[in-house]
Coordinates of N, CA and C and ligand atoms in Angstrom, one line a residue:
M1 N 146.3 130.2 116.5 CA 146.1 129.4 116.9 C 145.7 129.0 118.6
S2 N 144.6 129.3 119.2 CA 144.4 129.2 120.4 C 145.6 128.7 122.0
E3 N 145.9 128.8 123.1 CA 146.4 128.8 123.8 C 146.1 126.4 123.7
A4 N 145.3 126.5 124.2 CA 144.3 124.6 123.3 C 145.7 124.0 122.1
E5 N 145.0 124.7 121.3 CA 146.3 124.1 120.3 C 147.5 123.9 120.6
S6 N 147.5 125.6 120.5 CA 149.5 125.6 120.9 C 149.7 124.2 121.7
Y7 N 149.4 124.3 122.8 CA 150.0 123.1 123.6 C 149.4 121.4 123.2
K8 N 148.3 121.2 122.6 CA 148.5 120.4 121.6 C 149.2 119.7 120.4
E9 N 149.7 121.0 120.0 CA 151.2 121.1 119.3 C 152.4 120.8 119.8
Q10 N 152.5 121.5 120.4 CA 153.3 120.7 121.1 C 154.3 119.4 121.9
E11 N 152.1 119.3 122.8 CA 151.9 118.0 123.0 C 152.6 117.2 122.2
S12 N 152.5 116.7 121.0 CA 153.0 116.2 119.6 C 154.9 115.7 120.4
R13 N 155.5 117.1 120.2 CA 156.7 116.7 120.4 C 157.5 116.3 121.9
L14 N 156.6 116.1 122.7 CA 157.6 115.6 123.8 C 157.9 114.2 123.5
I15 N 159.4 114.3 124.6 CA 159.9 113.0 123.9 C 160.1 112.6 125.6
F16 N 159.7 110.9 125.8 CA 159.6 110.8 127.6 C 161.4 109.6 126.7
R17 N 162.6 109.5 128.4 CA 163.2 108.9 127.0 C 164.2 108.3 129.4
P18 N 164.7 107.9 129.4 CA 165.6 107.6 130.9 C 166.5 108.2 131.4
M19 N 166.6 109.0 132.4 CA 167.3 109.4 132.3 C 168.5 109.9 132.2
K20 N 169.7 110.6 132.0 CA 171.4 110.0 131.9 C 171.9 111.3 133.0
L21 N 173.4 111.0 133.2 CA 173.5 112.3 134.3 C 174.2 113.0 133.4
Q22 N 174.2 113.5 132.6 CA 173.9 114.6 132.2 C 172.8 115.2 132.4
D23 N 172.3 114.7 132.6 CA 170.7 115.3 132.9 C 170.5 116.5 134.1
I24 N 171.2 115.7 135.2 CA 170.7 115.9 136.5 C 171.2 117.4 136.7
P25 N 171.9 117.8 136.2 CA 171.6 120.2 136.5 C 171.0 120.3 135.6
E26 N 169.4 119.9 134.9 CA 168.7 120.5 134.4 C 167.8 119.6 135.5
V27 N 167.7 118.6 135.4 CA 166.4 118.0 137.1 C 166.5 118.8 138.5
M28 N 167.6 119.3 138.8 CA 167.8 119.9 139.8 C 167.3 121.6 140.1
E29 N 167.2 121.7 138.8 CA 166.4 123.5 138.4 C 164.9 122.4 138.9
I30 N 164.8 121.8 138.2 CA 162.6 121.5 139.1 C 162.8 120.6 140.0
E31 N 163.4 120.3 140.8 CA 163.6 120.1 142.0 C 163.3 120.9 142.8
H32 N 164.5 121.9 142.8 CA 164.1 122.9 143.3 C 163.4 124.4 143.1
E33 N 162.5 124.4 142.4 CA 162.0 124.8 142.3 C 160.1 124.3 142.4
A34 N 160.6 122.4 142.7 CA 159.1 122.2 142.9 C 159.1 121.1 144.7
F35 N 160.4 121.0 144.8 CA 160.0 120.7 146.1 C 160.9 121.4 147.2
T36 N 160.3 122.1 148.5 CA 160.8 122.5 149.6 C 162.0 122.2 149.8
M37 N 161.5 120.7 150.2 CA 163.5 119.3 150.8 C 163.7 118.9 149.6
P38 N 164.3 119.5 148.1 CA 165.0 119.3 147.0 C 165.8 117.9 147.1
W39 N 165.9 116.9 146.0 CA 166.9 116.5 146.8 C 168.2 117.0 146.1
T40 N 169.6 116.3 146.4 CA 171.2 117.3 146.4 C 171.0 116.2 145.1
A41 N 171.8 117.0 144.1 CA 172.5 115.8 142.6 C 172.5 115.0 142.9
E42 N 173.5 114.7 143.9 CA 174.8 112.9 145.2 C 173.1 112.4 144.5
A43 N 172.2 112.8 144.9 CA 171.2 111.8 145.8 C 170.8 111.1 144.5
F44 N 170.8 111.8 143.8 CA 170.0 111.6 141.9 C 171.3 110.7 141.5
R45 N 172.2 110.8 141.7 CA 173.6 109.9 141.2 C 173.4 108.8 141.4
N46 N 173.8 109.4 142.9 CA 173.5 107.6 143.6 C 172.6 106.5 142.5
E47 N 171.0 107.0 143.1 CA 170.5 106.2 142.2 C 170.6 105.8 141.0
L48 N 171.7 107.0 139.6 CA 171.2 106.0 138.2 C 172.6 105.5 138.6
T49 N 174.1 105.5 139.4 CA 174.6 104.5 139.3 C 174.9 103.5 140.1
H50 N 174.0 103.9 141.2 CA 174.3 101.8 142.3 C 173.0 101.9 142.2
N51 N 171.8 102.2 142.0 CA 170.1 101.3 142.9 C 169.9 100.9 142.1
H52 N 170.4 99.1 141.6 CA 169.4 98.5 140.2 C 168.2 98.8 140.7
F53 N 167.2 99.1 141.4 CA 166.2 99.1 141.7 C 165.5 100.4 140.3
A54 N 166.0 101.2 140.8 CA 165.6 102.4 140.1 C 165.9 103.2 139.2
K55 N 164.4 103.7 138.4 CA 164.4 103.8 137.6 C 163.3 105.7 136.6
Y56 N 164.3 105.6 136.3 CA 164.3 107.1 135.4 C 163.9 107.7 134.7
M57 N 163.4 108.6 134.9 CA 162.6 109.2 133.2 C 162.4 110.9 133.3
V58 N 163.6 110.9 131.9 CA 162.7 112.5 132.2 C 161.7 113.7 130.9
M59 N 161.4 113.8 130.2 CA 159.9 114.8 130.1 C 160.9 116.1 128.8
E60 N 161.0 115.9 128.2 CA 161.9 116.4 126.8 C 161.2 117.9 125.9
L61 N 160.5 118.7 125.9 CA 160.4 119.1 125.0 C 161.7 119.6 123.9
D62 N 161.6 119.7 122.3 CA 162.9 120.8 122.4 C 164.1 120.2 122.5
G63 N 164.1 119.7 123.2 CA 165.3 119.2 123.4 C 165.5 119.5 125.2
R64 N 164.7 120.7 125.6 CA 165.0 121.3 127.0 C 163.6 119.9 128.1
I65 N 164.1 119.4 128.5 CA 163.7 118.6 129.9 C 163.0 120.1 130.6
I66 N 161.3 119.2 131.1 CA 161.2 119.5 131.6 C 159.9 119.1 132.0
G67 N 160.4 118.1 132.8 CA 159.7 116.8 134.0 C 160.6 116.1 133.7
Y68 N 160.6 114.9 135.0 CA 160.8 113.9 135.0 C 160.3 113.1 136.5
A69 N 160.2 112.3 136.3 CA 160.3 111.1 137.2 C 160.8 109.8 137.6
G70 N 160.3 109.7 139.1 CA 161.2 107.9 138.8 C 160.7 107.2 140.0
M71 N 160.5 105.9 140.2 CA 160.3 104.7 140.8 C 161.5 103.9 141.4
W72 N 161.0 102.9 142.3 CA 162.0 102.1 142.9 C 161.0 100.7 142.7
A73 N 161.6 100.2 141.1 CA 160.5 98.7 141.5 C 161.1 97.4 141.9
I74 N 160.8 97.5 142.7 CA 160.5 95.7 144.0 C 160.3 94.8 143.8
V75 N 160.3 93.3 143.4 CA 160.0 92.3 143.6 C 158.7 92.9 142.1
D76 N 157.8 93.5 142.2 CA 156.2 93.2 141.4 C 155.5 94.9 142.1
E77 N 156.5 95.6 143.3 CA 155.8 96.8 143.2 C 156.6 97.7 143.0
A78 N 156.0 99.4 141.7 CA 156.7 100.1 142.2 C 156.0 101.1 142.8
H79 N 157.6 101.5 143.8 CA 157.3 103.4 144.5 C 157.8 104.1 143.6
V80 N 156.8 105.4 143.9 CA 157.1 106.2 142.7 C 158.0 107.6 144.1
T81 N 159.2 107.7 143.6 CA 159.9 108.0 144.3 C 160.4 110.1 143.8
N82 N 159.5 110.9 142.8 CA 159.8 111.8 142.5 C 158.3 112.5 140.9
I83 N 158.5 113.1 140.9 CA 157.3 113.3 139.6 C 157.2 114.5 139.7
A84 N 158.0 115.3 138.9 CA 157.0 117.0 138.5 C 157.5 117.5 137.0
L85 N 156.9 118.9 136.8 CA 156.5 119.6 136.3 C 157.5 121.6 136.3
L86 N 158.5 121.3 135.5 CA 158.7 122.9 135.7 C 157.0 123.5 135.7
Q87 N 156.6 124.7 136.3 CA 155.6 125.6 136.7 C 155.1 125.9 135.6
M88 N 155.7 126.9 134.3 CA 155.2 126.8 133.5 C 154.7 126.0 132.5
F89 N 155.3 124.3 132.5 CA 154.7 124.1 132.0 C 153.3 123.0 132.7
R90 N 153.1 123.8 134.0 CA 152.0 122.9 134.8 C 151.1 122.7 134.2
G91 N 149.7 121.8 134.5 CA 148.2 122.0 134.3 C 148.0 122.2 132.2
R92 N 148.8 121.8 131.6 CA 148.1 121.2 130.5 C 147.7 119.6 130.1
K93 N 148.2 119.3 131.2 CA 148.1 117.8 131.3 C 148.4 117.2 131.2
W94 N 150.5 117.9 131.0 CA 151.2 116.3 130.6 C 152.0 116.4 132.0
G95 N 151.3 116.5 133.5 CA 151.9 116.0 134.1 C 151.3 115.1 134.2
E96 N 149.4 114.7 133.5 CA 150.2 113.5 133.6 C 149.8 112.4 133.0
R97 N 150.6 113.3 131.5 CA 151.7 112.1 130.2 C 152.6 111.6 131.3
L98 N 152.9 112.3 131.8 CA 154.0 111.8 132.8 C 153.7 110.9 134.1
M99 N 152.9 110.8 134.1 CA 152.7 109.9 135.2 C 152.5 108.4 134.3
D100 N 151.1 108.5 133.2 CA 151.1 107.4 131.9 C 152.3 106.7 131.6
E101 N 153.3 107.4 131.5 CA 154.9 106.5 131.0 C 155.1 106.0 132.1
L102 N 155.6 106.8 132.8 CA 155.8 106.0 134.1 C 154.8 104.8 134.7
M103 N 153.5 104.7 135.0 CA 153.4 103.9 134.9 C 153.1 102.8 134.2
K104 N 153.2 103.2 132.9 CA 154.0 102.3 131.3 C 154.9 101.1 131.4
T105 N 156.3 102.0 132.8 CA 157.1 101.9 132.5 C 157.1 100.7 133.6
A106 N 156.3 101.5 134.4 CA 156.5 100.0 135.4 C 155.7 98.7 135.2
V107 N 155.1 98.3 134.5 CA 154.6 97.7 133.4 C 155.4 96.6 132.9
Q108 N 156.3 97.4 132.0 CA 158.0 96.7 131.1 C 158.0 96.4 131.8
V109 N 158.7 96.3 133.8 CA 159.3 96.1 134.3 C 159.0 94.9 134.9
G110 N 157.1 94.8 134.8 CA 157.1 93.8 135.3 C 156.1 94.0 137.3
M111 N 156.6 95.1 137.0 CA 155.1 95.4 138.0 C 153.5 95.5 138.6
K112 N 152.5 95.5 139.5 CA 151.4 94.9 138.8 C 151.3 96.4 139.9
S113 N 152.0 96.4 140.7 CA 151.2 97.4 141.5 C 152.5 98.3 142.1
I114 N 151.0 100.0 142.4 CA 151.9 101.1 142.7 C 152.4 101.9 144.0
T115 N 152.8 102.3 144.2 CA 152.6 103.2 145.5 C 153.2 104.9 145.5
L116 N 152.9 105.2 146.4 CA 153.7 106.5 146.8 C 153.3 107.9 148.0
E117 N 153.5 108.1 148.4 CA 153.8 109.0 149.7 C 153.3 111.1 149.1
V118 N 152.2 110.5 149.4 CA 152.7 112.8 148.7 C 152.0 113.0 150.8
R119 N 151.9 114.3 150.1 CA 152.0 115.5 151.7 C 150.3 115.8 151.4
V120 N 149.4 115.7 152.8 CA 148.0 115.6 152.6 C 147.7 116.9 152.3
S121 N 148.8 117.7 152.3 CA 147.8 119.2 151.4 C 148.3 119.2 149.4
N122 N 149.0 118.8 149.7 CA 149.3 118.6 147.5 C 148.4 118.1 147.2
E123 N 146.6 118.7 147.3 CA 145.7 118.2 147.0 C 145.9 118.4 145.0
V124 N 146.8 118.9 144.5 CA 146.6 118.8 142.9 C 147.3 117.6 142.4
A125 N 148.4 116.9 143.1 CA 149.2 116.0 143.0 C 148.0 115.0 142.9
Q126 N 147.5 114.8 144.9 CA 146.5 113.5 144.7 C 145.3 113.8 143.6
N127 N 145.4 115.1 143.3 CA 144.3 114.9 142.1 C 144.6 114.0 140.7
L128 N 145.7 114.4 140.3 CA 146.1 113.5 139.1 C 146.1 112.6 140.1
Y129 N 146.7 111.6 141.1 CA 147.1 110.1 141.2 C 145.7 109.5 141.3
R130 N 144.5 110.4 142.5 CA 143.4 109.9 142.1 C 143.2 109.9 140.1
K131 N 143.1 110.2 139.6 CA 143.1 110.2 138.3 C 142.8 108.4 137.8
K132 N 144.5 109.1 138.3 CA 145.4 107.5 137.8 C 144.7 106.5 138.5
G133 N 143.9 106.7 139.3 CA 143.5 104.9 139.5 C 143.9 104.8 141.6
F134 N 144.6 105.0 141.6 CA 145.5 106.3 142.6 C 144.5 106.5 144.1
R135 N 144.6 104.6 145.3 CA 143.2 105.0 146.2 C 144.1 105.9 147.6
P136 N 144.0 106.3 149.2 CA 144.9 106.3 149.9 C 144.7 105.0 150.9
A137 N 145.5 104.4 151.7 CA 146.2 103.8 152.0 C 146.6 103.4 153.5
G138 N 146.5 104.9 153.8 CA 146.4 105.5 155.3 C 147.7 106.6 155.4
T139 N 148.8 107.0 156.3 CA 149.3 107.9 156.9 C 150.6 107.8 157.2
R140 N 151.3 108.4 157.2 CA 152.6 108.5 158.0 C 152.5 110.0 158.8
R141 N 153.3 109.4 160.2 CA 153.0 111.4 160.6 C 153.9 111.4 160.7
G142 N 153.5 112.8 160.5 CA 154.7 114.5 160.7 C 155.9 113.3 159.9
Y143 N 155.5 113.0 158.8 CA 157.0 112.3 157.6 C 157.8 113.2 156.5
Y144 N 157.2 114.3 157.3 CA 157.9 115.6 156.6 C 158.9 116.5 156.8
S145 N 159.8 116.2 157.8 CA 161.1 117.2 158.2 C 160.5 118.2 158.4
D146 N 160.2 118.7 157.3 CA 160.4 121.0 157.2 C 159.5 121.5 157.7
N147 N 158.4 120.9 157.8 CA 157.3 121.0 159.1 C 156.3 120.1 159.7
R148 N 156.6 118.6 159.8 CA 155.8 118.2 160.8 C 154.9 117.0 160.1
E149 N 154.7 117.2 158.1 CA 153.2 117.2 157.8 C 153.7 115.5 157.6
D150 N 151.9 115.4 157.7 CA 151.9 113.9 157.6 C 151.8 113.7 155.7
A151 N 151.9 112.4 155.2 CA 152.0 111.7 153.8 C 150.6 110.8 154.5
L152 N 150.4 110.9 153.1 CA 149.2 110.0 152.6 C 149.3 109.1 151.8
I153 N 149.5 108.1 152.3 CA 150.3 107.0 151.4 C 149.0 105.8 150.7
M154 N 149.4 105.9 149.2 CA 148.1 106.3 148.2 C 148.9 104.5 147.7
W155 N 148.1 103.8 146.6 CA 148.4 102.7 146.0 C 146.8 103.0 144.4
A156 N 147.6 102.2 144.3 CA 146.9 101.3 142.3 C 147.7 100.1 142.4
D157 N 146.3 99.2 141.5 CA 146.8 98.4 140.3 C 147.5 98.6 139.1
L158 N 148.1 98.6 138.3 CA 148.7 99.1 136.8 C 147.9 97.5 136.4
P159 N 147.4 99.0 135.7 CA 146.5 98.5 134.8 C 147.6 98.0 133.4
A160 N 147.2 96.8 132.3 CA 147.8 96.5 131.1 C 147.7 97.5 129.9
Y161 N 148.9 98.1 129.7 CA 149.4 98.4 128.4 C 149.4 97.2 127.5
E162 N 148.7 98.6 125.7 CA 149.3 98.3 124.7 C 150.5 98.0 124.6
E163 N 151.2 99.7 125.2 CA 152.4 100.1 124.2 C 153.3 99.3 125.4
P164 N 155.1 100.0 125.5 CA 156.1 99.7 126.6 C 155.9 101.2 126.9
G165 N 156.5 100.9 127.7 CA 157.3 102.5 128.7 C 158.9 103.0 128.0
V166 N 159.8 104.2 128.5 CA 160.9 103.7 128.1 C 161.8 103.7 128.1
M167 N 161.4 102.4 128.7 CA 163.2 101.5 129.3 C 163.6 100.2 128.5
E168 N 162.3 99.8 126.9 CA 163.2 99.7 126.4 C 164.3 98.4 126.5
G169 N 165.5 99.9 125.9 CA 167.2 100.0 126.0 C 167.3 99.9 127.2
R170 N 168.8 99.4 127.0 CA 168.7 99.6 128.6 C 169.9 101.1 128.4
V171 N 169.8 101.2 129.3 CA 170.3 102.7 129.8 C 172.5 102.6 129.9
D172 N 173.1 103.5 130.1 CA 174.3 102.6 129.5 C 174.8 104.4 130.4
Y173 N 175.0 104.4 131.9 CA 175.6 105.5 132.7 C 176.5 106.0 131.9
P174 N 177.6 106.6 131.5 CA 178.6 107.1 131.8 C 179.4 107.0 132.5
Ligands
COA1 C1 152.2 117.3 140.2 C2 151.9 117.5 138.6 C3 153.6 116.8 138.5 C4 151.0 117.3 138.4 O1 151.2 117.6 136.8 P1 150.6 119.0 135.9 O2 150.9 119.8 135.1 O3 149.9 120.0 137.4 O4 149.0 118.3 136.0 P2 147.9 118.5 134.8 O5 147.4 119.4 134.4 O6 148.5 117.0 134.0 O7 147.0 117.7 135.4 C5 146.3 116.4 135.8 C6 145.0 116.3 136.7 O8 145.8 116.9 138.6 C7 145.4 117.5 138.9 N1 144.9 118.7 138.9 C8 146.4 119.7 137.7 N2 146.3 120.9 138.5 C9 145.2 120.8 139.3 C10 144.5 121.9 140.1 N3 144.7 123.8 139.9 N4 143.4 122.2 141.0 C11 143.6 120.9 141.1 N5 143.9 119.6 141.1 C12 144.8 119.8 140.1 C13 143.5 117.6 138.1 O9 142.5 116.0 139.0 C14 144.3 117.5 136.7 O10 143.4 116.8 135.5 P3 141.8 116.7 135.4 O11 142.7 119.0 134.9 O12 141.0 116.0 134.1 O13 141.1 117.4 136.5 C15 152.8 119.0 139.5 O14 151.9 120.3 139.5 C16 154.4 119.2 139.5 O15 155.3 118.9 139.1 N6 153.9 119.1 141.0 C17 154.5 120.6 141.4 C18 155.6 118.5 142.1 C19 155.0 117.5 143.3 O16 154.3 118.3 143.9 N7 155.0 116.6 143.0 C20 154.0 115.2 143.8 C21 155.2 115.2 144.6 S1 153.9 113.8 145.8

């Protein structure tokens, strides 16, 4: 089987589901690998338990969490808070799959548009967002406190999706 065929075969086994408190240790591994200013486990815990605007999902392959994404759904605008994949699984269009699921879920919970901030140097993420219909709408100067890097603000209108996202059932956090 070629590498591309093997990725396709694995892709059919990807599962998207709401994030639970028990997922946080695995999510933290990805968070630390992906970001220079990682969120703390406590920040994720607060998001899941106290922030009623927050919607977080994980992407699993054979029982292992390999990516996650989250947003705040406020009125009819979704604000993406984070999206990341374990490095070894990047470049297979699975980040795009995850973004699709996040956007589908945003529509499912009544959002009409979606916005995010991204480092001006993060071309991979910006390319993904452009591909999904996001367009630049300004910058926040010195937004990232580690290196004073600017953030590019991007917005997209959300399309209509046939299928629902992953938030169909209510998640009960223990
Ligand atoms: C951003 C991220 C989720 C994208 O997932 P990915 O698996 O790397 O990307 P995909 O394979 O799904 O590719 C989707 C699109 O992203 C862009 N992209 C992906 N890899 C790229 C690369 N090496 N160079 C340039 N653009 C790239 C392309 O537009 C691509 O679509 P295309 O191949 O049809 O042109 C992932 O790279 C990641 O976790 N990065 C670290 C965390 C991060 O930066 N998150 C965003 C914070 S705002």
